[in-house]
């Protein structure tokens, strides 16, 4: 009986040590993620320094590490050469991830296919990210704004200007809600309407934005 209790205690201690190690690693990844939003190149160097230790962690931590690498490479404008890694991450997080993680992994799947010039798959995965973002309150609002921005660019690239305009309107709405810069959403909106020969409306939007920027510069 005593031997059984000792074994049980030993197992519990091991589980506790593993949990503490995972939490420590996840905390580091969150810090690097935050730095990456401002300085992705620096964050990539920091991430590289963790790789050997991360490969000894559990599956969840390793997949979070790999997803963060894709995120940082995207922010640093480092182009993917294949979709192998993002496919593995989608398969894992679809089964094991939270709604926020699914929003993120599908967003970066869309980004990957965008950079690989596979517009149909890029649209498919950006819309999957959009579905999770709209369904759950825990969504990343900035990522949602960026999803609309990417959808606008993809539709514009295939000359679907009406859908491009619709996405730019939603991008502009999310930019206002997140108090983000409005210049790019207005440019997307104006370009989409101009491409549809709505020249007068495009000029009104452009002049409105010029006035807004002018007021901000003087304030």
Short mmCIF file of C-alpha atoms in Angstrom, two decimals:
data_model
loop_
_atom_site.label_atom_id
_atom_site.label_comp_id
_atom_site.label_asym_id
_atom_site.label_seq_id
_atom_site.Cartn_x
_atom_site.Cartn_y
_atom_site.Cartn_z
CA UNK A 1 0.00 0.00 0.00
CA UNK A 2 2.80 2.39 0.95
CA UNK A 3 4.61 1.61 -2.30
CA UNK A 4 1.46 2.45 -4.28
CA UNK A 5 1.10 5.78 -2.47
CA UNK A 6 4.73 6.67 -3.15
CA UNK A 7 4.32 5.88 -6.83
CA UNK A 8 1.18 8.02 -6.97
CA UNK A 9 2.95 10.93 -5.29
CA UNK A 10 5.86 10.55 -7.72
CA UNK A 11 3.52 10.65 -10.72
CA UNK A 12 1.72 13.72 -9.37
CA UNK A 13 5.02 15.52 -8.82
CA UNK A 14 6.09 14.75 -12.40
CA UNK A 15 2.78 16.10 -13.75
CA UNK A 16 3.19 19.25 -11.67
CA UNK A 17 6.73 19.81 -12.94
CA UNK A 18 5.61 19.35 -16.54
CA UNK A 19 2.72 21.79 -16.04
CA UNK A 20 5.03 24.40 -14.52
CA UNK A 21 7.50 23.98 -17.39
CA UNK A 22 4.71 24.36 -19.97
CA UNK A 23 3.33 27.48 -18.28
CA UNK A 24 6.81 29.02 -18.14
CA UNK A 25 7.38 28.35 -21.86
CA UNK A 26 3.94 29.68 -22.81
CA UNK A 27 4.64 32.83 -20.81
CA UNK A 28 7.84 33.39 -22.79
CA UNK A 29 5.99 32.83 -26.07
CA UNK A 30 3.37 35.41 -25.07
CA UNK A 31 6.11 37.94 -24.30
CA UNK A 32 7.77 37.32 -27.67
CA UNK A 33 4.40 37.60 -29.40
CA UNK A 34 3.87 41.04 -27.87
CA UNK A 35 7.35 42.19 -28.91
CA UNK A 36 6.71 40.81 -32.40
CA UNK A 37 3.79 43.17 -32.92
CA UNK A 38 6.29 46.05 -32.77
CA UNK A 39 9.57 44.47 -33.81
CA UNK A 40 9.14 41.09 -35.56
CA UNK A 41 12.82 40.71 -36.49
CA UNK A 42 13.90 41.04 -32.86
CA UNK A 43 11.14 38.64 -31.80
CA UNK A 44 12.31 36.03 -34.33
CA UNK A 45 15.81 36.11 -32.82
CA UNK A 46 14.30 35.65 -29.36
CA UNK A 47 12.15 32.79 -30.62
CA UNK A 48 15.14 31.05 -32.17
CA UNK A 49 16.88 31.03 -28.79
CA UNK A 50 14.04 28.94 -27.32
CA UNK A 51 13.84 26.25 -30.00
CA UNK A 52 16.01 23.55 -28.40
CA UNK A 53 14.14 23.75 -25.10
CA UNK A 54 10.71 23.97 -26.76
CA UNK A 55 11.27 20.72 -28.65
CA UNK A 56 11.38 18.95 -25.27
CA UNK A 57 7.98 20.34 -24.25
CA UNK A 58 4.50 18.92 -24.82
CA UNK A 59 2.64 18.95 -28.13
CA UNK A 60 0.58 22.04 -27.27
CA UNK A 61 3.64 24.17 -26.50
CA UNK A 62 5.45 22.98 -29.63
CA UNK A 63 2.48 23.84 -31.83
CA UNK A 64 2.11 27.27 -30.19
CA UNK A 65 5.80 27.85 -30.94
CA UNK A 66 5.39 26.91 -34.59
CA UNK A 67 2.30 29.09 -34.98
CA UNK A 68 4.13 32.03 -33.43
CA UNK A 69 7.00 31.53 -35.89
CA UNK A 70 4.57 31.74 -38.83
CA UNK A 71 2.99 34.84 -37.30
CA UNK A 72 6.36 36.57 -36.86
CA UNK A 73 7.57 35.64 -40.34
CA UNK A 74 4.37 37.09 -41.77
CA UNK A 75 4.87 40.35 -39.87
CA UNK A 76 8.51 40.48 -41.00
CA UNK A 77 7.45 39.96 -44.64
CA UNK A 78 9.32 36.65 -44.90
CA UNK A 79 7.58 34.68 -47.62
CA UNK A 80 6.63 31.02 -47.04
CA UNK A 81 7.88 28.44 -49.51
CA UNK A 82 5.21 25.80 -48.81
CA UNK A 83 2.05 25.13 -46.82
CA UNK A 84 3.35 22.03 -45.00
CA UNK A 85 3.71 23.65 -41.59
CA UNK A 86 0.41 25.55 -41.63
CA UNK A 87 -1.45 22.39 -42.66
CA UNK A 88 -0.08 20.59 -39.61
CA UNK A 89 -1.04 23.49 -37.37
CA UNK A 90 -4.58 23.67 -38.76
CA UNK A 91 -5.07 19.96 -38.17
CA UNK A 92 -3.84 20.24 -34.58
CA UNK A 93 -5.68 23.40 -33.50
CA UNK A 94 -8.91 22.36 -35.18
CA UNK A 95 -8.95 19.44 -32.72
CA UNK A 96 -7.21 20.93 -29.68
CA UNK A 97 -7.42 24.71 -29.99
CA UNK A 98 -9.68 27.37 -28.55
CA UNK A 99 -11.84 29.60 -30.75
CA UNK A 100 -9.18 32.33 -30.59
CA UNK A 101 -6.47 29.87 -31.65
CA UNK A 102 -8.60 28.65 -34.54
CA UNK A 103 -9.18 32.24 -35.63
CA UNK A 104 -5.43 32.79 -35.59
CA UNK A 105 -4.34 29.59 -37.33
CA UNK A 106 -6.84 30.05 -40.15
CA UNK A 107 -5.83 33.69 -40.54
CA UNK A 108 -2.21 32.69 -41.04
CA UNK A 109 -3.29 29.89 -43.35
CA UNK A 110 -4.96 32.58 -45.44
CA UNK A 111 -1.79 34.65 -45.29
CA UNK A 112 0.31 31.66 -46.34
CA UNK A 113 -1.85 30.91 -49.37
CA UNK A 114 -1.97 34.62 -50.23
CA UNK A 115 1.83 34.69 -50.36
CA UNK A 116 1.86 31.46 -52.36
CA UNK A 117 -0.47 33.19 -54.87
CA UNK A 118 -3.26 30.67 -54.28
CA UNK A 119 -6.19 33.07 -54.12
CA UNK A 120 -9.02 30.49 -53.80
CA UNK A 121 -7.40 28.84 -50.78
CA UNK A 122 -6.46 32.19 -49.30
CA UNK A 123 -10.09 33.32 -49.48
CA UNK A 124 -11.30 30.00 -48.05
CA UNK A 125 -9.08 30.21 -44.99
CA UNK A 126 -9.57 33.91 -44.33
CA UNK A 127 -13.32 33.23 -44.30
CA UNK A 128 -12.81 30.36 -41.83
CA UNK A 129 -10.92 32.77 -39.59
CA UNK A 130 -13.75 35.27 -40.04
CA UNK A 131 -16.33 32.67 -39.00
CA UNK A 132 -14.58 32.04 -35.68
CA UNK A 133 -14.03 35.75 -35.10
CA UNK A 134 -17.72 36.59 -35.57
CA UNK A 135 -19.00 33.60 -33.60
CA UNK A 136 -17.03 34.13 -30.38
CA UNK A 137 -16.62 37.23 -28.23
CA UNK A 138 -13.01 36.28 -27.43
CA UNK A 139 -11.89 37.05 -30.97
CA UNK A 140 -8.88 39.20 -31.78
CA UNK A 141 -10.38 42.45 -33.08
CA UNK A 142 -7.19 43.60 -34.76
CA UNK A 143 -6.91 40.28 -36.57
CA UNK A 144 -10.54 40.63 -37.61
CA UNK A 145 -9.77 44.06 -39.07
CA UNK A 146 -6.77 42.58 -40.89
CA UNK A 147 -8.93 39.75 -42.20
CA UNK A 148 -11.27 42.22 -43.86
CA UNK A 149 -8.24 44.08 -45.22
CA UNK A 150 -6.84 40.91 -46.78
CA UNK A 151 -10.21 39.95 -48.24
CA UNK A 152 -10.46 43.38 -49.80
CA UNK A 153 -7.05 42.99 -51.45
CA UNK A 154 -7.77 39.47 -52.68
CA UNK A 155 -11.11 40.43 -54.21
CA UNK A 156 -9.56 43.53 -55.75
CA UNK A 157 -6.79 41.40 -57.24
CA UNK A 158 -9.32 39.24 -59.10
CA UNK A 159 -11.32 42.32 -60.17
CA UNK A 160 -14.30 41.53 -57.94
CA UNK A 161 -14.66 45.17 -57.00
CA UNK A 162 -18.12 45.02 -55.42
CA UNK A 163 -17.03 42.42 -52.84
CA UNK A 164 -13.76 44.30 -52.39
CA UNK A 165 -15.76 47.41 -51.52
CA UNK A 166 -17.92 45.45 -49.08
CA UNK A 167 -14.84 44.15 -47.28
CA UNK A 168 -13.28 47.62 -47.15
CA UNK A 169 -16.42 49.02 -45.50
CA UNK A 170 -16.17 46.34 -42.81
CA UNK A 171 -12.44 46.95 -42.49
CA UNK A 172 -13.13 50.65 -41.94
CA UNK A 173 -15.76 49.85 -39.31
CA UNK A 174 -13.35 47.59 -37.40
CA UNK A 175 -10.58 50.18 -37.69
CA UNK A 176 -12.85 52.72 -36.03
CA UNK A 177 -13.87 50.27 -33.29
CA UNK A 178 -10.25 49.40 -32.53
CA UNK A 179 -9.16 53.05 -32.85
CA UNK A 180 -6.70 52.07 -35.57
CA UNK A 181 -5.35 54.27 -38.33
CA UNK A 182 -8.04 54.90 -40.94
CA UNK A 183 -5.87 55.85 -43.91
CA UNK A 184 -5.47 52.35 -45.37
CA UNK A 185 -9.17 51.37 -45.01
CA UNK A 186 -10.19 54.62 -46.74
CA UNK A 187 -7.69 53.97 -49.51
CA UNK A 188 -9.11 50.46 -49.98
CA UNK A 189 -12.64 51.82 -50.06
CA UNK A 190 -11.82 54.61 -52.49
CA UNK A 191 -9.88 52.25 -54.79
CA UNK A 192 -12.72 49.74 -54.87
CA UNK A 193 -15.35 52.34 -55.74
CA UNK A 194 -13.06 53.96 -58.29
CA UNK A 195 -12.56 50.57 -59.96
CA UNK A 196 -16.34 50.23 -60.22
CA UNK A 197 -16.41 53.61 -62.01
CA UNK A 198 -17.95 55.22 -58.94
CA UNK A 199 -15.52 58.07 -59.48
CA UNK A 200 -17.50 60.76 -57.73
CA UNK A 201 -17.98 58.70 -54.58
CA UNK A 202 -14.29 57.73 -54.56
CA UNK A 203 -13.33 61.41 -54.75
CA UNK A 204 -15.67 62.28 -51.88
CA UNK A 205 -14.18 59.53 -49.71
CA UNK A 206 -10.62 60.58 -50.56
CA UNK A 207 -11.30 64.27 -49.82
CA UNK A 208 -13.02 63.37 -46.57
CA UNK A 209 -9.96 61.45 -45.47
CA UNK A 210 -7.63 64.24 -46.52
CA UNK A 211 -9.61 66.67 -44.36
CA UNK A 212 -9.52 64.25 -41.41
CA UNK A 213 -5.77 63.77 -41.66
CA UNK A 214 -5.29 67.53 -42.00
CA UNK A 215 -7.28 68.17 -38.80
CA UNK A 216 -5.28 65.53 -36.92
CA UNK A 217 -2.01 67.07 -38.07
CA UNK A 218 -3.11 70.49 -36.80
CA UNK A 219 -4.42 69.21 -33.45
#
